[in-house]
Coordinates of C-alpha atoms in Angstrom, one line a residue:
N1 CA -3.9 -6.3 14.5
I2 CA -6.0 -8.2 11.9
V3 CA -9.8 -7.8 12.2
D4 CA -11.5 -10.9 13.7
L5 CA -13.9 -13.0 11.7
V6 CA -16.8 -13.7 14.0
E7 CA -19.0 -15.9 11.9
I8 CA -19.9 -16.9 8.3
V9 CA -23.5 -17.0 7.4
T10 CA -24.7 -18.5 4.1
N11 CA -27.9 -18.0 2.1
R12 CA -30.7 -20.3 3.3
Q13 CA -31.3 -21.5 -0.3
L14 CA -27.9 -23.2 -0.3
S15 CA -28.0 -27.0 0.1
S16 CA -25.6 -28.6 2.5
A17 CA -23.5 -29.8 -0.5
H18 CA -23.4 -26.3 -2.0
R19 CA -22.5 -24.8 1.4
K20 CA -19.6 -27.2 1.8
A21 CA -18.4 -26.4 -1.7
A22 CA -18.6 -22.7 -1.0
F23 CA -16.6 -22.9 2.2
A24 CA -14.0 -25.1 0.5
A25 CA -13.7 -22.6 -2.4
S26 CA -13.3 -19.7 0.0
S27 CA -10.3 -21.3 1.6
A28 CA -8.6 -22.5 -1.5
D29 CA -6.5 -20.5 -3.9
G30 CA -8.2 -22.0 -7.0
I31 CA -5.0 -23.4 -8.7
S32 CA -5.5 -26.5 -10.7
G33 CA -3.5 -28.6 -13.2
S34 CA 0.0 -30.0 -13.2
P35 CA 2.9 -28.2 -11.4
G36 CA 4.1 -26.9 -14.7
D37 CA 0.9 -25.2 -15.6
F38 CA 0.4 -21.5 -15.2
K39 CA -2.8 -19.5 -15.2
D40 CA -4.0 -16.0 -14.6
E41 CA -5.7 -14.9 -11.5
E42 CA -8.7 -13.9 -13.5
D43 CA -9.1 -17.6 -14.6
E44 CA -9.5 -18.8 -11.1
E45 CA -13.0 -20.1 -10.1
D46 CA -14.6 -18.8 -7.0
G47 CA -17.0 -21.8 -6.7
S48 CA -19.6 -19.8 -4.8
K49 CA -21.9 -18.5 -7.5
D50 CA -25.0 -20.4 -6.4
G51 CA -25.7 -18.3 -3.3
S52 CA -24.6 -15.6 -0.9
I53 CA -22.0 -15.8 1.8
Y54 CA -22.0 -13.1 4.6
M55 CA -18.9 -12.6 6.6
V56 CA -19.5 -11.1 10.1
F57 CA -16.5 -9.2 11.5
E58 CA -15.9 -7.6 14.9
Y59 CA -17.0 -4.0 15.4
L60 CA -14.6 -1.2 15.9
E61 CA -15.8 2.3 16.3
Y62 CA -13.6 4.3 13.9
D63 CA -11.6 4.0 10.7
L64 CA -8.3 5.7 10.3
Q65 CA -9.5 7.9 7.4
G66 CA -12.4 9.2 9.5
L67 CA -10.0 10.1 12.3
L68 CA -7.6 11.9 10.0
N69 CA -10.5 13.9 8.5
A70 CA -12.1 14.7 11.8
Q71 CA -9.0 16.6 13.0
F72 CA -9.7 19.3 10.4
T73 CA -13.1 20.1 12.0
D74 CA -12.5 19.2 15.6
V75 CA -9.4 20.4 17.4
N76 CA -10.0 17.7 20.1
M77 CA -9.6 15.0 17.4
R78 CA -6.0 15.9 16.5
V79 CA -3.8 12.9 15.6
S80 CA -0.7 13.6 17.7
P81 CA 2.8 12.2 17.2
V82 CA 2.0 9.7 19.9
H83 CA -1.1 8.5 18.0
V84 CA 1.0 8.2 14.8
K85 CA 3.7 6.1 16.5
S86 CA 1.1 3.8 18.1
Y87 CA -0.9 3.4 14.9
M88 CA 2.1 2.7 12.7
K89 CA 3.6 0.2 15.1
Q90 CA 0.3 -1.7 15.3
F91 CA -0.2 -1.3 11.5
L92 CA 3.2 -2.8 10.7
E93 CA 2.7 -5.6 13.2
G94 CA -0.5 -6.5 11.3
V95 CA 1.3 -6.2 7.9
R96 CA 4.1 -8.4 9.2
Y97 CA 1.7 -11.1 10.3
M98 CA -0.1 -10.9 7.0
H99 CA 3.0 -11.2 4.9
T100 CA 4.5 -13.9 7.1
N101 CA 1.5 -16.0 6.2
K102 CA 2.0 -15.2 2.5
I103 CA -1.1 -13.0 2.1
L104 CA -1.2 -9.9 -0.1
H105 CA -3.9 -7.4 1.0
R106 CA -3.8 -5.3 -2.2
D107 CA -6.1 -2.5 -0.9
L108 CA -4.4 -1.0 2.1
K109 CA -5.6 2.6 2.7
A110 CA -6.7 4.6 5.7
A111 CA -10.4 3.8 5.1
N112 CA -9.6 0.1 5.4
I113 CA -7.9 0.4 8.8
L114 CA -10.2 0.2 11.8
V115 CA -9.5 1.8 15.2
S116 CA -11.3 1.1 18.5
R117 CA -12.1 3.7 21.0
T118 CA -9.3 2.4 23.2
G119 CA -6.8 2.9 20.3
R120 CA -6.5 -0.7 19.1
L121 CA -5.8 -0.8 15.3
K122 CA -6.8 -3.6 13.0
I123 CA -6.5 -4.2 9.3
A124 CA -9.8 -4.8 7.6
D125 CA -11.5 -5.1 4.2
W126 CA -10.0 -8.3 2.6
G127 CA -12.0 -8.3 -0.6
L128 CA -9.0 -7.9 -2.9
A129 CA -6.6 -10.1 -0.8
R130 CA -5.1 -13.3 -2.2
P131 CA -2.4 -15.8 -1.2
E132 CA 1.0 -15.4 -2.8
N133 CA 1.4 -18.2 -5.3
A134 CA 4.5 -19.1 -7.2
K135 CA 2.5 -20.9 -9.9
L136 CA 0.7 -17.8 -11.1
Q137 CA 2.3 -16.1 -14.0
R138 CA 0.5 -12.8 -13.5
Y139 CA -1.7 -11.2 -10.9
T140 CA -4.6 -8.8 -11.5
P141 CA -3.2 -5.3 -12.3
T142 CA -6.4 -3.3 -11.4
V143 CA -6.1 -3.7 -7.7
F144 CA -5.1 -1.2 -5.0
T145 CA -7.0 2.1 -4.8
L146 CA -5.3 4.4 -7.4
W147 CA -3.8 6.8 -4.9
F148 CA -2.1 3.9 -3.1
R149 CA -1.1 1.8 -6.1
P150 CA 2.6 1.3 -6.4
P151 CA 4.5 2.5 -9.5
E152 CA 5.5 -1.0 -10.7
I153 CA 1.8 -2.0 -11.0
L154 CA 0.9 1.3 -12.7
M155 CA 3.7 0.5 -15.3
G156 CA 2.4 -2.9 -16.0
I157 CA 4.4 -5.4 -13.9
L158 CA 2.9 -8.9 -14.3
K159 CA 3.9 -10.5 -11.0
Y160 CA 4.3 -8.4 -7.9
E161 CA 5.2 -9.2 -4.3
S162 CA 4.5 -8.1 -0.7
S163 CA 6.6 -5.0 -1.5
A164 CA 3.5 -3.7 -3.3
D165 CA 1.6 -3.6 0.0
M166 CA 4.5 -1.7 1.6
W167 CA 4.2 1.1 -0.9
S168 CA 0.6 1.6 0.3
V169 CA 1.8 1.5 3.9
G170 CA 4.2 4.4 3.0
C171 CA 1.4 6.4 1.5
I172 CA -0.7 6.0 4.6
F173 CA 2.2 6.9 6.9
G174 CA 2.9 10.0 4.8
E175 CA -0.8 11.0 5.1
M176 CA -0.6 10.7 8.9
L177 CA 2.6 12.8 9.0
R178 CA 1.4 15.4 6.5
R179 CA -2.1 15.9 7.9
G180 CA -3.2 17.4 4.6
G181 CA -5.0 14.6 2.8
P182 CA -3.7 11.6 0.8
L183 CA 0.0 11.9 -0.1
M184 CA -0.3 10.8 -3.7
A185 CA -3.7 12.2 -4.6
A186 CA -3.8 12.8 -8.4
M187 CA -6.4 15.2 -9.8
K188 CA -7.7 12.7 -12.4
D189 CA -8.7 9.1 -12.0
D190 CA -6.0 8.1 -14.5
D191 CA -3.0 5.8 -14.3
V192 CA -0.7 8.2 -16.3
E193 CA -1.7 11.1 -14.0
Q194 CA -1.0 9.0 -11.0
I195 CA 2.4 8.0 -12.3
D196 CA 3.2 11.7 -12.9
K197 CA 2.1 12.5 -9.3
I198 CA 4.5 9.8 -8.0
F199 CA 7.4 11.0 -10.1
S200 CA 6.8 14.6 -9.1
L201 CA 7.1 13.6 -5.4
C202 CA 9.5 10.6 -5.5
G203 CA 11.5 11.5 -8.6
T204 CA 11.7 9.7 -11.9
P205 CA 13.5 6.4 -11.7
K206 CA 17.2 6.8 -12.2
L207 CA 18.9 3.8 -13.8
D208 CA 22.3 4.3 -12.2
S209 CA 24.1 6.6 -9.7
S210 CA 25.4 8.8 -12.5
A211 CA 22.0 9.6 -14.0
P212 CA 20.8 13.2 -14.2
G213 CA 18.9 14.3 -11.2
V214 CA 20.5 12.0 -8.7
A215 CA 21.0 13.7 -5.3
E216 CA 24.3 15.1 -4.3
D217 CA 24.3 12.9 -1.1
P218 CA 26.0 9.6 -2.2
N219 CA 24.1 7.8 0.5
Y220 CA 20.7 9.0 -0.8
R221 CA 19.5 6.4 -3.3
H222 CA 15.7 6.1 -2.9
D223 CA 15.0 7.2 -6.5
L224 CA 17.4 4.7 -8.1
W225 CA 15.7 1.8 -9.9
P226 CA 18.2 0.0 -12.2
G227 CA 15.8 -2.8 -13.2
V228 CA 12.8 -0.8 -14.1
A229 CA 13.0 -1.5 -17.8
E230 CA 13.1 -5.2 -17.3
M231 CA 10.5 -5.3 -14.6
C232 CA 7.9 -2.9 -16.0
P233 CA 6.6 -3.5 -19.5
N234 CA 5.3 0.0 -19.8
W235 CA 8.4 1.9 -18.6
H236 CA 9.2 2.8 -22.2
L237 CA 6.2 5.1 -22.3
F238 CA 7.9 7.2 -19.6
A239 CA 11.6 6.6 -20.3
E240 CA 12.1 9.8 -22.2
L241 CA 10.5 12.1 -19.5
P242 CA 12.8 14.8 -18.2
P243 CA 14.3 13.6 -15.0
K244 CA 12.6 15.0 -11.9
P245 CA 14.4 15.3 -8.6
R246 CA 12.9 13.5 -5.5
Q247 CA 10.9 16.0 -3.4
L248 CA 9.6 13.8 -0.6
Q249 CA 12.0 15.1 2.0
Q250 CA 11.4 18.7 1.0
M251 CA 7.7 18.3 1.6
F252 CA 8.6 18.0 5.3
G253 CA 11.4 20.5 5.3
G254 CA 14.2 18.0 5.1
N255 CA 17.4 18.3 3.0
A256 CA 18.7 14.8 2.6
H257 CA 19.0 15.4 -1.1
V258 CA 22.2 17.4 -0.7
A259 CA 25.5 16.3 0.7
R260 CA 25.3 16.5 4.5
H261 CA 28.9 16.2 5.4
G262 CA 28.0 14.6 8.7
A263 CA 25.4 17.2 9.7
P264 CA 21.9 16.1 10.8
V265 CA 19.0 16.3 8.3
K266 CA 17.1 19.5 8.9
V267 CA 13.3 18.9 9.4
T268 CA 11.1 21.9 9.8
H269 CA 7.7 20.3 9.6
R270 CA 5.9 20.2 12.9
D271 CA 6.1 16.9 14.8
V272 CA 8.1 15.1 12.0
T273 CA 11.4 13.6 13.1
V274 CA 14.5 12.5 11.2
K275 CA 13.8 8.9 12.0
G276 CA 10.2 9.2 10.9
L277 CA 11.3 10.6 7.5
A278 CA 13.9 7.8 7.2
L279 CA 11.1 5.2 7.6
L280 CA 8.9 7.1 5.1
E281 CA 11.7 7.2 2.5
R282 CA 12.3 3.5 2.8
L283 CA 8.7 2.6 2.5
L284 CA 8.4 4.9 -0.6
T285 CA 11.6 3.8 -2.3
L286 CA 10.9 3.4 -6.0
D287 CA 12.6 0.1 -6.6
P288 CA 10.3 -2.6 -5.0

């Protein structure tokens, strides 16, 4: 479920030595110095400025964003619950393989997921990907398309992990379930506006289980984030906001926010199941 690299073609002007250097640079993570040294991701050298390198990938007929949009104009293109289950299983298989090999994608969105005419799904567009590296003190913050950017990055975290990709996975899953466009689409291209959109849907981070706005259900804790102040340097800009309740379940007609007393969660949205919502909640839990 990872798009296949067919061939790499280099600019004809590149000498053999330059070509070898470019290939070596493309496979290295650019870290230099002693084990105690730290450097920023922006300081890394790409080593390929002398010419162009073209990466040829396999061809798949569709992308997931196009399929999701097509169902609004063509009833025959409806993304059914069977499609959603198949796509999510394949998507998560690909993400598992990626993270097992210590790669962060950092731009997961429906437009970067390809689908063949036979229903095979593959993750593509690796332009912002990088290896996880313990020596780096900070990663680039301006990654992830804004609507799919996790709250810890929006609030200035210096070093993030594979959980950042999982937030994007949750946004894509929610978009497939909702069938009404991106789940976290802010009106403005602005970090603060995006954080407000996240807090309106997922609740403001609660520092403990006694904080105002915590759900009645003692088992429902997806909006608790005790370490947000230590983890996110810019949390202080939002710490005084009035606490907002988590509304993700309500978007699909669920009621997990209130004490259930053993009763099943009510889901009124067409084709969305309790198990599907449980997965969505875990992917979009605030605490990474």
